[in-house]
Backbone as a ProteinNet text record, in pm:
[ID]
protein_1_A
[PRIMARY]
MSNTASPRLDAEAISTKERGQWEMVGRRFFRHRAAVISLVIFLVIVLFAYIGPFLWKWDYKIHSEIPSWAAPSLEHPFGTDKAGRDMLGAMMQATKQSLNVALVVAIGSTVIGALYGAVAGFYRGWIDSVLMRFLDIMFVIPFLVITGALAGAIDTSVRWYHMAIILAVFGWTSIARAVRAEVLSLREKEFIEAARSAGGSDWHIITKHLIPNTMSVIIVSVTLQIAFAILSETTLSFLGLGIQSPDTSLGLLIDAAGASAFNEHWYLFYIPGVMIILIALTINFIGDGLRDAMDPRQTMVRR
[TERTIARY]
-2791.7	-2620.4	-2630.1	-2551.6	-2550.9	-2480.2	-2482.6	-2443.3	-2343.6	-2330.7	-2249.6	-2086.5	-2024.3	-1855.6	-1832.2	-1742.5	-1681.9	-1547.9	-1560.6	-1436.6	-1303.1	-1262	-1141.1	-1110.9	-1216	-1214	-1167	-1288.8	-1296.7	-1159	-1064.5	-932.4	-817.7	-860.8	-743.6	-797.6	-943.7	-939.5	-855.5	-859	-818.7	-664.7	-627	-482	-406.1	-480.5	-474.4	-502.6	-544.6	-617.7	-464.9	-517.2	-420.3	-385.9	-246.2	-195	-172.5	-118.2	-99.4	21.9	43.5	208.9	342	280.7	328.3	343.1	301.1	269.8	424.4	386.5	469.4	616.8	620.2	781.5	809.4	719.7	789.8	846.2	732.6	803.1	962.6	933	1066.6	1185	1172.9	1257	1295.8	1229.4	1245.8	1313.9	1308.6	1417.5	1551.5	1591.7	1669.9	1786.9	1884.7	1937.4	1981	2093.5	2183.8	2106.4	1968.1	1903	1872.3	1757.3	1721.5	1844.4	1894	2019.3	2034.6	2064.7	2099.6	2012.1	1913.5	1768.6	1787.8	1814.3	1803.1	1919.1	2065.4	2146.4	2087.9	2077.5	1999.5	1939.6	1857.4	1735.9	1798.4	1885	1980.2	2022.3	2118	2183.5	2109.5	1987.6	1915.7	1832.2	1789.7	1764.7	1896	1998.1	2107.6	2128.2	2115.5	2107.6	1992.9	1899.3	1801	1743	1679.3	1653.2	1798.2	1913.7	2032.9	2080.8	2010.6	2053.6	1950.1	1849.9	1736.3	1811.3	1849.3	1868	2016	2124.3	2243.2	2250.1	2313.7	2325.3	2426.8	2509.3	2601.7	2557.6	2560.6	2531.8	2659	2669.9	2789.3	2837.1	2836	2911	2981.5	3084.3	3222.9	3162.5	3233.3	3234	3330.8	3363.1	3508.3	3509.4	3439.7	3479.7	3555.9	3479.6	3536.9	3743.8	3753.9	3894.7	3898.2	4022.3	4075.4	4149.4	4107	4194.8	4159.4	4073.3	4035.9	3984	4059.2	4042.9	3904	3814.1	3722	3747.3	3574.1	3559.1	3431.7	3435.8	3260	3156.1	3251.5	3174.9	3177.5	3259.8	3285	3310.6	3186.2	3239.1	3321	3289	3362.9	3504.7	3481.7	3605.3	3612.9	3709.7	3651.7	3791	3755.9	3848.3	3943.9	4044.7	4130.6	4050.3	3908	3854.3	3763.3	3757.9	3680.3	3555.3	3504.6	3382.6	3392.6	3268.3	3224.1	3169.3	3266	3281.5	3095.1	3110.1	2957.3	2840.1	2834.7	2729.1	2712.2	2883.4	2939.2	2901.6	2902.4	2867.5	2739.5	2645.3	2523.2	2439.5	2517.4	2494.4	2514	2637.8	2708.7	2638.7	2641.8	2555.5	2401.1	2320.3	2198.6	2194.7	2343.2	2337	2381.2	2470.2	2536.3	2374.6	2290	2178.7	2050.2	2054.1	1964.3	2010.1	2109	2227	2183.3	2181.1	2172.9	1992.2	1933.3	1784	1733.2	1758.9	1757.4	1803	1928	1987.1	1937.6	1880.9	1821.5	1663.1	1617.6	1493.4	1479.6	1566.2	1565.7	1615.2	1719.9	1787.9	1694.9	1632.4	1533.8	1459.5	1360.5	1259.8	1322.3	1403.5	1487	1561.3	1574.7	1622.1	1550.1	1413.2	1328.8	1195.7	1193.9	1099.5	1176.1	1332.6	1442	1397.9	1463.9	1488.1	1326.5	1176.7	1069.6	1067.3	1090.1	1057.5	1104.5	1260.3	1346.9	1296.6	1304.6	1240.3	1115.2	979.7	892.3	902.4	930.7	900.6	1003.3	1123.1	1220.4	1256.1	1280.5	1304.3	1469.4	1375.4	1437.2	1472.2	1335.2	1367.8	1476.9	1477.3	1543	1673.2	1689	1863.3	1921.3	1806.1	1881.5	1895.3	1802.4	1802.9	1919	1947.9	2052.2	2183.7	2237.9	2319.1	2377.9	2269.4	2283.2	2339.2	2272.8	2307.1	2450.3	2488.2	2670.3	2750.5	2716.1	2770.3	2802.8	2662.8	2668.1	2786.9	2751.3	2871.9	2994.1	3088.5	3195.4	3222	3148.2	3152	3259.5	3370.7	3393.3	3318.8	3264.1	3178.2	3199.8	3317.7	3375.9	3379.8	3453.3	3526.4	3429.3	3287.9	3231.8	3113.6	3064.2	3020.1	3104.4	3249.5	3327.8	3334	3323.7	3331.8	3243.5	3061.8	2963.7	2973.6	3024.7	2993	3085.9	3177	3335.8	3253.3	3130.5	3084.4	3007.2	2927.6	2864.2	2907.9	2853.6	2954.1	2940.7	2824.8	2812.6	2898.5	2862.7	2905.7	2815.2	2890.8	2831.9	2761.9	2635.7	2528.8	2476.1	2381.4	2389.5	2302.5	2211.5	2094.3	2184	2264.8	2352.7	2401.7	2479.7	2558.8	2423.5	2346.2	2233	2188.3	2122.6	2078.1	2194.1	2287.2	2404.8	2406	2443.6	2484.3	2324.4	2231.8	2086	2102.3	2144.6	2142.8	2207.6	2315.2	2446.6	2459.6	2332.7	2392.8	2236	2192.3	2072.1	2061.9	2226.1	2253	2267.4	2280.8	2273.9	2115.3	2054.7	1924.9	1828.5	1871.5	1789	1832.9	1971.9	1968.8	1917.7	1937.1	1847.1	1676	1649.4	1512.4	1472.7	1567.9	1511.3	1558.9	1608.4	1639.8	1509.8	1442.6	1354.7	1230.2	1213.7	1078.4	1083	1213.4	1208.9	1165.6	1181.9	1155.4	996	932.2	800.9	690.2	754.2	640	564.2	637.2	515.8	477.7	462.8	392.4	238.4	156.5	10.1	-73.6	1.3	-90.3	-66.4	40.7	88.6	-9.2	-48.8	-48.8	-204.7	-287.7	-446.4	-456.9	-328.7	-425.8	-379.5	-332.6	-281.2	-467	-537.2	-647.9	-745.7	-751	-850.7	-856.5	-757.4	-711.9	-660.2	-556.6	-475.5	-379.7	-333.9	-233	-75.4	13.1	121.2	188.1	124.5	175.1	127	28	-53.9	17.6	11.2	117.1	222.3	336.6	446.1	435.6	363.5	345.9	254.3	156.8	81.7	71.3	148.2	182.5	346.1	419.6	559.4	636.8	637.5	709.7	679.6	553.6	521.5	555.1	562.1	641.3	788.9	870.9	1001.6	1046.8	942	996.4	1089.2	1108.4	1191.4	1343.7	1374.4	1466.5	1515.3	1414.4	1389.8	1390.1	1337.9	1418.1	1495.6	1583.4	1718.8	1816.2	1763.7	1826.6	1860.3	1747.7	1743	1833.3	1800.2	1920.4	2061.9	2116.6	2232.3	2279.8	2176.1	2197.3	2212.5	2167.3	2232.3	2334.2	2392.3	2543.3	2612.3	2563.2	2654.4	2661.7	2572	2550.8	2619.5	2616.5	2702	2812.8	2905.7	3064.9	3093.3	2998.1	3037.2	3043.1	2964.4	2956.6	3070.1	3102.9	3234.2	3374.1	3345.8	3491.3	3538.6	3394.4	3421.1	3400.8	3379.9	3367.6	3516.7	3570.4	3712.3	3798.3	3763.6	3872.2	3832.5	3765.3	3715.2	3645.1	3557.3	3470.3	3332.3	3329.8	3142.2	3141.9	3066.4	3008.6	3068.2	3051.2	3185	3104.4	3191.7	3103.2	3089	2960.1	2938.9	2858.4	2789.7	2777.7	2846.4	2780	2920.3	2838.2	2927.9	2901	3004.6	2982.5	3078.9	3250.4	3161.8	3320.4	3338.4	3314.5	3387.9	3440.6	3409.1	3488.4	3606.3	3584.7	3749.6	3807.8	3784	3860.4	3920.3	3817.8	3887.9	3973.1	3976	4041.1	4157.9	4224.5	4343.1	4475.7	4583.9	4675.4	4717.2	4639.2	4653.1	4620.7	4509.8	4445.1	4482.2	4627.6	4663.7	4747.4	4776.8	4841.9	4762.3	4822.4	4754.2	4610	4555.8	4391.7	4346.1	4351.8	4278.8	4115.9	4079.5	3930.1	3856.9	3903.9	3845.5	3824	3941	3906.3	3854.8	3871	3804.4	3680.2	3645.8	3488.6	3394.7	3393.5	3355.2	3391.2	3455.9	3483.4	3404.4	3426.1	3342.3	3198.1	3156	2974.7	2975.2	3054.9	3015.9	3041	3114.7	3119.7	3014.4	2989.3	2818.3	2720.2	2701.8	2580.6	2616.3	2708.2	2730	2718.9	2748.1	2719.7	2546.8	2525.9	2368.2	2293	2313.6	2223.6	2220.7	2363.5	2362	2316.9	2341.3	2258.5	2122.2	2062.8	1919.4	1874.9	1978.1	1969.5	1929.8	1982.1	2047.8	1890.9	1840.3	1738.1	1580.7	1579.6	1493.4	1479.2	1612.9	1604.5	1557.8	1580.8	1543	1419.1	1371.1	1194.6	1109.5	1132.2	1100.1	1095.7	1193.3	1170.7	1045.3	988.8	851.1	883.5	1003.4	1003	989.7	1019.1	959.2	803.2	755.1	645.5	532	683.5	575.4	599.2	564.1	622.3	636.3	753.7	770.1	707.2	621.8	577	713.1
6270.8	6211.8	6052.9	5964.8	5850.3	5819.5	5725.4	5665.3	5549.6	5576.1	5440.3	5490.5	5423.7	5464.8	5437.3	5498.7	5503.4	5399	5293.4	5181.4	5246.8	5379.7	5410.7	5446.9	5470.6	5517	5366	5281.3	5129.9	5094.2	5094.4	5028.5	5132.4	5198.2	5292	5237.3	5251.7	5128	4992	4961.5	4775.2	4799.2	4909.8	4937.9	4973	5059.6	5118.4	5011.5	4885.8	4865.3	4819.4	4812.3	4784.9	4695.2	4667.4	4561.8	4528.8	4431.7	4354.9	4383.5	4384	4436	4320	4192.8	4078	4093.1	4071.8	4101.4	4174.8	4317.2	4398.2	4386.6	4299.1	4251.5	4177.9	4079.9	3961.9	3992.1	4100.1	4155.9	4186.6	4293.9	4352.8	4286.1	4171.1	4029.7	4002.5	3953.2	3836	3927.7	4088.9	4118.6	4162.7	4134.6	4129.5	4016	4072.7	3895.7	3813.8	3894	3821.8	3732.4	3785.2	3731.4	3616.8	3590.7	3526.2	3367.1	3425	3300.6	3226.7	3353.7	3297.9	3201.8	3200.7	3158.4	3015.3	3047.5	2873	2817.4	2846.5	2773.7	2729.1	2789.9	2813.3	2671	2631.1	2565.8	2443.2	2450.1	2341.5	2245.1	2384.3	2284.4	2240.6	2308.2	2276.5	2095.9	2126	1958.2	1905.1	1916.4	1829	1736.9	1851.2	1833.3	1691.9	1771.6	1742.7	1617	1610	1467.2	1387.4	1453.7	1368.7	1249.4	1262.9	1125.8	1001.4	1024.9	952.2	905.8	983.8	940.7	836.5	905.4	809.6	722.9	647.1	477.7	480	586.6	562.2	635.4	652	704.8	803.2	833.9	923.7	893	746.1	647.3	582.8	500.4	459	286.5	281	158	104.2	-42.5	-77.5	-144.1	-203.8	-257.7	-136.6	30.6	135.2	150.6	176.2	197.3	309.6	333.6	482.7	584.2	724.2	798.9	755	744.1	771	901.6	897.5	1034.3	1040.1	1157.3	1154.9	1070.1	989.2	915.8	863	839.5	848.5	757.4	639.2	578.6	651	728.9	856.4	975.9	1035.7	1164.8	1264.8	1257.8	1350.8	1256	1139	1086.1	997.3	963.9	902	966.3	950.8	1007.9	909.3	863.3	790.3	667.4	717.4	569.2	521.9	537	479.7	498.7	624.1	714.7	771.1	748.3	814	979.5	1048.4	1201.2	1286.8	1195.9	1258.1	1240.6	1125	1107	1187.5	1195.3	1289.7	1453.8	1437.8	1575.6	1637.5	1561.6	1608.7	1580.8	1506.2	1494	1619	1688.8	1787.9	1916.8	1944.1	2038.1	2016.1	1923.5	1929.8	2008.3	1942.1	1994	2120.4	2181.7	2315.5	2416.7	2332.2	2447.9	2471.3	2330	2320.9	2394.1	2408.8	2536.3	2643	2699.4	2814.3	2860.2	2789.4	2853.6	2848.1	2798.7	2760.9	2888.1	2942.1	3057.6	3174.9	3191.9	3287.5	3309.2	3267.6	3238.7	3278.5	3225.5	3202.9	3388.4	3408	3509	3640	3653.6	3719.9	3757	3667.4	3670.2	3749.8	3707.7	3741.9	3956.8	3927.8	4094.9	4180.5	4132	4210	4227	4148.5	4209.6	4335.6	4288.6	4361.7	4499.3	4556.7	4630.2	4707.1	4661	4685.3	4816.3	4689.4	4702.3	4823.3	4855.4	4969.6	5061.9	5096.6	5207.4	5260.6	5138.2	5205.2	5317.7	5223.4	5293.6	5422.4	5448.9	5498	5519.2	5628.7	5672.7	5577.4	5544.4	5453.4	5336.7	5287.3	5105.2	5132.8	5190.5	5219.3	5247.4	5300.2	5350.4	5176	5141.8	4999.4	4884.5	4920.5	4789.1	4822.9	4924.4	4937.2	4962.3	4982.6	4998.4	4824.9	4715.4	4574.4	4541.8	4574.6	4568.7	4566.1	4724.2	4761.9	4646.1	4599.7	4425.3	4334.2	4327.7	4201.7	4242.7	4338.2	4385	4401.9	4381.2	4402	4248.7	4166.9	4043.5	3927.7	3893	3857.9	3679.8	3705.3	3659.4	3473.8	3512.2	3332.8	3278.7	3352.9	3340.5	3294.4	3344.8	3292.3	3188.6	3199.5	3079.4	2915.1	2957	2830.3	2770.2	2898.7	2830.6	2759.6	2810.6	2717.2	2595.5	2579.1	2458.2	2323.3	2398.9	2337.9	2287.3	2334.1	2315.3	2206.3	2171.7	2031.9	1942.9	1892.8	1708.2	1646.5	1615.2	1507.3	1583.3	1505.8	1581.8	1694.5	1770.9	1920.3	1857.8	1864.6	1856.1	1981.5	1975.6	2049.4	2163.8	2098.2	2183.7	2245.6	2169.8	2278.9	2448.8	2397.9	2495.6	2600.7	2552.7	2658.1	2736.7	2671.9	2757.5	2825.3	2805.2	2889.9	3050.4	3002.4	3086.2	3189.2	3135.8	3211.9	3293.6	3244.2	3297.6	3489.5	3429.7	3545.9	3623.2	3585.6	3646.4	3760.1	3782.4	3871.7	4020.7	4064.7	4179.7	4305.1	4264.9	4302.3	4392.4	4285.8	4274.8	4399.9	4385.9	4453.8	4601.7	4585.5	4793.6	4786.5	4753.7	4762.9	4798.8	4703.3	4725.4	4870.6	4875.7	4970.3	5097	5135.2	5261	5266.6	5162	5192.3	5211.6	5181.6	5170.3	5304.5	5361.3	5520.1	5623.8	5576.2	5652.7	5654.3	5526.9	5511.5	5540.7	5528	5522.9	5680.9	5770.7	5912	5903.7	5818.5	5839.5	5817.6	5895.7	5883.2	5763.9	5666.7	5529.2	5491	5515.7	5442.9	5587.8	5705.6	5756.2	5740	5709.7	5614.4	5528.5	5398.9	5308.2	5316	5452.1	5468.1	5523.8	5587.6	5667.8	5580.9	5466.5	5343.4	5253.3	5289.4	5211.1	5073.5	5070.4	4942.3	4983.6	4841.6	4833.8	4828.9	4860.4	4896.3	4777.5	4620.5	4512.5	4502.3	4531.9	4540.4	4614.3	4753	4865.5	4765.6	4753.6	4657.8	4544.4	4412.4	4348.1	4349.3	4443.8	4440.6	4571.2	4658.6	4789.7	4793.4	4792.2	4880.5	4716.5	4594.7	4496.6	4493.6	4460.8	4432	4542.2	4725	4800.4	4785.4	4692.4	4716.3	4590.7	4504.1	4342	4372.8	4512.8	4490.4	4459.3	4563.8	4499.9	4390.3	4336.3	4193	4095.3	4094.7	3982.9	3993.1	4086.2	4113.4	4079	4075.6	4040.1	3903.1	3831	3658.5	3623.1	3716.7	3620.6	3640.4	3765	3760.6	3671.4	3681.2	3568	3409.7	3378.9	3261	3243.2	3354.1	3365.5	3352.3	3424.3	3446.2	3355.3	3225.8	3133	3009	3012.2	2869.1	2940.7	3055	3084.1	3108.7	3125.1	3073.4	2962.2	2854	2736.1	2662	2668.9	2685	2690	2817.3	2824.9	2787.4	2741	2695	2564.3	2483.2	2320.5	2285.8	2407	2405.6	2391.4	2487.8	2482.2	2421.3	2328.9	2209.3	2248	2317.9	2435.3	2426.1	2347.5	2336.5	2207.1	2099.2	2050.3	1924	1822.5	1748.8	1577	1432.4	1305.4	1280.7	1209.2	1154.4	1239.1	1326.6	1432.3	1533.2	1596.4	1622.2	1761.6	1857.4	1960.4	1982	2123.8	2175.2	2173.5	2258.2	2278.2	2131.4	2096.6	1969.5	1893.8	1861.7	1796.8	1853.9	1970.1	2062.3	2014.1	2034.6	1959.5	1861.1	1758	1625	1635	1660.3	1670.2	1638.9	1763.6	1774.5	1818.1	1824.8	1848.6	1803.9	1708.5	1606.7	1679.4	1765.4	1834.2	1943.3	1982.4	2112.4	2025.2	1913.2	1804	1738.4	1612.1	1495	1476.6	1502.3	1525.7	1643.5	1701.6	1857.7	1867.2	1761.3	1750.8	1736	1677.4	1673.6	1817.1	1926.3	2084.8	2161.9	2148.5	2245	2229.7	2097	2117.1	2146.7	2104.8	2182.5	2297.4	2369.4	2532	2556.3	2540	2563.9	2565.9	2464.8	2474.8	2564.6	2611.7	2711.6	2837.3	2881.2	2985.3	3015.8	2894.9	2903.3	2959.6	2863.7	2930.3	3068.9	3120.3	3270.8	3362	3288	3407.9	3410.3	3327.1	3291.4	3391.9	3369.9	3415.3	3616.5	3576.6	3744.6	3790.8	3755.4	3787.4	3815.1	3681.6	3677.3	3789	3840	3949.8	4082.7	4068.9	4211.9	4226.9	4145.1	4164.5	4179.8	4103.1	4131	4237.5	4298.2	4501.7	4542.6	4554.5	4642.1	4559.5	4460.9	4450.6	4531.8	4525	4576	4723	4800.3	4913	4977.4	5040.2	5155.2	5212.8	5323.3	5411.5	5417.3	5235.6	5177.3	5158.7	5208.3	5233.7	5195.1	5204.7	5183.5	5036.9	4927.8	4813	4853.1	4818.3	4823.3	4685.1	4731.3	4589.4	4548.1
-36.4	-47.6	-11.9	-102.1	-37.3	27.2	135.5	271	253.2	91.6	71.4	28.2	133.8	125	8.4	-63.2	-201.1	-199.8	-295.3	-257.6	-250.1	-314.9	-262.5	-117.4	-25.4	116.1	180	122.3	150.3	177.7	59.8	37.3	104.6	152.6	222.9	372.9	427.5	572.1	562.4	470.9	506.8	471.4	411.1	371.5	546.9	598.5	702.8	825	839.9	925.7	1018.5	1169.2	1305.9	1250.4	1263.5	1300.7	1429.5	1512.9	1618.2	1675	1791.5	1774.6	1729.8	1791.5	1747.8	1650.2	1528.4	1378.4	1373.1	1440.6	1380.3	1429.2	1544.5	1559.3	1468	1461.4	1400.1	1226.7	1171.8	1050.9	1047.5	1159	1144.1	1175.5	1211.4	1285.2	1169.5	1117.3	1010.7	896.7	875.4	792.3	815	962	991.5	990.7	888.4	768.3	908.8	946	1050.5	1178.8	1227.6	1325.3	1263.7	1137.5	1107.2	1083.7	1001.1	1011.6	1101.8	1221	1354.5	1437.3	1426	1439.3	1427.8	1280.4	1176.8	1246.5	1248.4	1294.3	1486.2	1590.4	1687.6	1669.2	1608.5	1657.6	1597.8	1467.7	1430.9	1548.6	1605.3	1723.6	1850.1	1846.9	1931.8	1913.3	1784.3	1738.4	1772.1	1753.6	1722.6	1882.7	1965.4	2110.2	2156.2	2123.5	2198.4	2120.8	2017.8	1891.4	1865.3	1840.2	1820.3	1861.6	2014.1	2075	2009.3	1986.4	1942	1816	1751.3	1569.6	1564.2	1670.1	1641.9	1706.7	1704.8	1759.4	1864.5	1856	1964.7	2077.5	2226.9	2327.7	2328.1	2446.5	2534.7	2619.3	2651.1	2749.4	2688.1	2766.9	2726.6	2701.7	2555.1	2489.3	2507.9	2560.1	2536.5	2393.2	2312.7	2187.9	2091.4	2137.3	2057.5	2034.8	1921.3	1966.7	1987.1	2079.2	2207.3	2036.5	2069	2014.4	1879.2	1795.2	1680.1	1647.6	1536	1424	1388.3	1374.2	1249.1	1131.7	1163.7	1022.3	996.8	938.9	852.6	962.6	1042.9	1136.9	1301	1331.6	1425.7	1340.6	1355.3	1255	1362.3	1480.6	1589.1	1634.8	1578.9	1651.5	1771	1887.7	1996.3	2076.3	2227.2	2293.2	2352.9	2490.3	2452.9	2562.2	2604.1	2671	2596.8	2424	2338.7	2315.2	2409.4	2401.5	2241.8	2196.9	2035.6	2125.5	2048.1	2049.8	1980.6	1885.1	1832.4	1919	1989.4	2088.3	2218.6	2245.1	2356.1	2335.4	2248.1	2177.8	2181.8	2183.9	2157.7	2338.3	2396.6	2562.6	2630.3	2599.9	2655.7	2572.7	2457.6	2415.8	2516.8	2532.5	2565.8	2729.9	2786.6	2898.5	2972.8	2871.8	2888.8	2821.1	2759.6	2703.8	2809.5	2855.2	2977	3085.3	3160.7	3205	3164.4	3058.3	2934.6	2967.2	2961.5	2965.1	3128.2	3217.9	3329.5	3396.3	3339.4	3392.4	3336.1	3206.7	3134.3	3193.1	3196.4	3289.8	3459.4	3515.9	3642.2	3667.1	3622.6	3649.9	3606.6	3474.5	3427.9	3529.4	3568.6	3621.2	3780.9	3834.8	3993.8	3928	3867.3	3788.6	3735.7	3674.9	3623.1	3757.2	3852.2	3936.3	4103.4	4062.3	4203.2	4122.5	3971.1	3905.7	3908.5	3907.5	3876.1	3982.7	4140.8	4250.7	4259.2	4286.1	4294.5	4202	4074.3	4018	4067.9	4105.6	4078.2	4229.4	4337.9	4483.2	4493.4	4429.7	4487.6	4590.2	4615.1	4753.3	4875.7	5022.3	5066.2	5007.7	4965.9	4923.2	4776.3	4689.1	4581.2	4628.8	4734.9	4793.2	4859.6	4932.2	5012.6	4867.2	4809.3	4678.5	4614.5	4582.4	4487.6	4526.8	4702.2	4746	4765.5	4794.8	4787	4636.8	4546.6	4403.3	4405.6	4453.4	4417.5	4511.6	4606.7	4637.5	4635.1	4525.4	4470.1	4325.6	4268	4184.2	4219.8	4299.6	4391.1	4366.7	4435.6	4446.1	4349.3	4329.4	4207.1	4145.7	4027.1	4019	4021.5	3956.8	3896.7	4057.7	4130.8	4241.9	4350.1	4353	4453.5	4404.7	4280	4198.3	4179.8	4145.4	4162.4	4354.4	4438.2	4546.9	4596.9	4585.2	4603.2	4545.1	4424.2	4348.3	4387.5	4471.4	4508.7	4673.7	4721.4	4872.3	4846.5	4739.3	4704.9	4718.3	4847.2	4899.3	4731.4	4658.4	4559.4	4411	4317.2	4218.8	4185.7	4118.7	4060.3	3929.3	3930.7	3795.1	3776.1	3645.8	3589.6	3639.6	3721.9	3761.3	3900.1	3980.1	4066.7	3960.3	3910.2	3862.6	3810.1	3735.2	3703.9	3746.2	3924.1	4024.2	4071.4	4078.4	4109	4018.2	3900.7	3786.7	3785.5	3824.1	3840.5	3965	4038.7	4199	4186.3	4130.2	4110.2	3985.4	3911.3	3699.4	3669.5	3829.8	3779.5	3825.6	3828.8	3879.2	3724.8	3639	3523.4	3493.4	3450.1	3430.8	3509.2	3634.7	3796.1	3747.8	3672.1	3659.4	3529.7	3415.4	3296.4	3298	3400.7	3433.5	3507.8	3569.7	3655.8	3573.6	3515.9	3441.2	3335.6	3311.6	3202	3318.2	3434.8	3508	3562.1	3569.4	3613.5	3527.5	3381.9	3265.3	3233.2	3288.1	3299.1	3356.9	3491	3612.2	3577.3	3538	3565.5	3426.3	3338.9	3206.8	3213.6	3130.7	3155.9	3177.4	3128.1	3121	3306.5	3372.9	3531.3	3608	3526.8	3647.4	3627	3489.2	3468.2	3584.1	3568	3632	3818	3817.2	3959.7	4053.9	3948.9	3934	3945.6	3875.7	3878.8	4010.1	4078.6	4209	4210.3	4080.4	4048.5	4187	4251.4	4311.3	4283.6	4370.5	4336.4	4248.1	4348.3	4235.5	4080.7	4124.4	3958.2	3895.4	3912.1	3791.4	3768.4	3886.8	3839	3734.8	3749.7	3707.4	3553.9	3571.9	3476.4	3326.4	3402.8	3350	3301.7	3404.8	3385.9	3356.7	3394.5	3332.4	3157.3	3171.1	3011.7	2920	2974.7	2884.8	2885.9	2975.9	2935.1	2873.3	2826.1	2742.2	2629.1	2582.2	2482.9	2569.6	2663.4	2772.3	2831.4	2838.8	2904	2794.9	2656.8	2600.9	2556.4	2529.1	2476	2586.8	2736	2849.5	2851	2817.8	2841.5	2711.7	2604.7	2466.6	2539	2582.9	2651.2	2749.9	2874.3	2991	2945.3	2779.4	2752.9	2690.8	2636.4	2604.7	2734.2	2839.6	2974.2	3017.1	3051.5	3106.1	3032.8	2886	2813.9	2844.7	2852.6	2881.5	2967.9	3133.5	3238	3309.6	3262.9	3299.2	3237.2	3144.8	3050.5	3067.7	3134.3	3196.9	3309.5	3427.8	3568.1	3517.6	3446.2	3394.7	3354.2	3264.2	3224.8	3326.2	3430.8	3610.5	3698.3	3641.4	3749.9	3872.9	3821.7	3946.2	3896.5	3774	3724.6	3737.4	3637.3	3652.5	3637.2	3730.5	3708	3636.8	3624.1	3602.1	3724.4	3699.3	3549.1	3514.5	3535.9	3428.5	3308.5	3216	3096.9	3101.2	3021.8	2930.4	2847.9	2738.7	2655.2	2751.5	2810.6	2928.1	2949.7	3002.7	3081.8	2961.6	2854.6	2703.3	2717.3	2654.4	2673.7	2768	2897.3	2966.3	3014.8	2958.4	2950.4	2856.5	2712.8	2655.3	2627.2	2774.4	2817.3	2676.7	2740.8	2653.1	2575.4	2506.3	2426.1	2321.7	2314	2219	2132.8	2167.6	2094.7	2042.9	2017.2	1896.2	1847.2	1858.9	1751.7	1788.3	1861.9	1895.2	1914.5	1804.3	1822	1823.6	1730.2	1749.1	1894.6	1979.8	2120.1	2217.7	2124.5	2186.1	2107	1993.2	1863.2	1840.5	1842.4	1802	1903.3	2077.4	2144.7	2165.8	2105.1	2123.7	2035.4	1880.5	1760	1794.7	1905.5	1940.8	2037.3	2119.1	2227.7	2168.6	2070.1	1997.1	1904.2	1844.3	1764.8	1841.7	1904.7	2073.6	2121.7	2157.5	2210.1	2100.8	1960.3	1860.4	1779.7	1801	1721.8	1819.2	1973.6	2069.3	2048.1	2036.2	2042.3	1949.1	1799.6	1686.2	1680.1	1771.9	1777.8	1903.5	1972	2038.7	2005.5	1915.6	1803	1752.9	1702.7	1559.6	1672.4	1778.2	1893.3	1953.6	1972.4	2019.9	1918.6	1795.3	1680.4	1634.8	1648.2	1624.7	1735.2	1837.9	1937.8	1960.6	1924.2	1926.9	1927.9	2000.8	1998.6	1955.6	1876.8	1795.7	1641.9	1599.9	1488.3	1483.5	1385.2	1408.2	1263	1200	1074.5	988.3	936.4	897.6	740.5	649.7	526.7	479.6	324.4	301.4	201.7
[MASK]
+++++++++++++++++++++++++++++++++++++++++++++++++++++++++++++++++++++++++++++++++++++++++++++++++++++++++++++++++++++++++++++++++++++++++++++++++++++++++++++++++++++++++++++++++++++++++++++++++++++++++++++++++++++++++++++++++++++++++++++++++++++++++++++++++++++++++++++++++++++++++++++++++++++++++++++++

């Protein structure tokens, strides 16, 4: 009998070649039309915020030679405010600072929440009870009140990094609960028992086995935290409790527009408002796409 494999078997072996996890995730994600469109829009916003200031001739500072209250035109596409500030340049800087806040909050709160929830779910017992009771206390504290009070207690003007730290410290609670629920279902799985039998420490099991297997929850939480941070920063800055001059943000632009934005100077309110909505919506759609793509129950990739 010949030991040479038939061409048909070779073709089947090639066609059933095991695909990498991230390749499968990428294929599923790019089949999610709304998520892909949202990703493109979000990348354009990021380029607008971080690359735009190097390309646009006007920066966001005040220029006395620029006419005040100028409506949108070819020279000033987003118009100017009462101080003669070019609003396109201001929008670039404000979007950049708001995105800085959102990214720091998303990373910081996700790290805190993931570790907190993983520890609570892994140990259970009295450790879980103590950690979850503290979490319940955090939930009943009015979020905007405590964050606004802390921002108001800062002696100097509140900058974007002040607001990012405050929001990250108080914005991790929902992530902790989601990760804890996942860990409770994972801790009794065979691979965790195998890791224990192999002599793995608790910290090794939590960081190398449990948290990586909750990545679908964590990544979706990161995207939701970006939207949460943008909306929270906007609300606090609009109320005068967030980022303050000489720094800037999208919420501060809306606050600076004042009552005039609702009549003849509409562009001062609606342009930053549309940017906030775009960021929040695109991030939510990207999160939906990532959640579907990382669903472990989807094991087949369509061609």
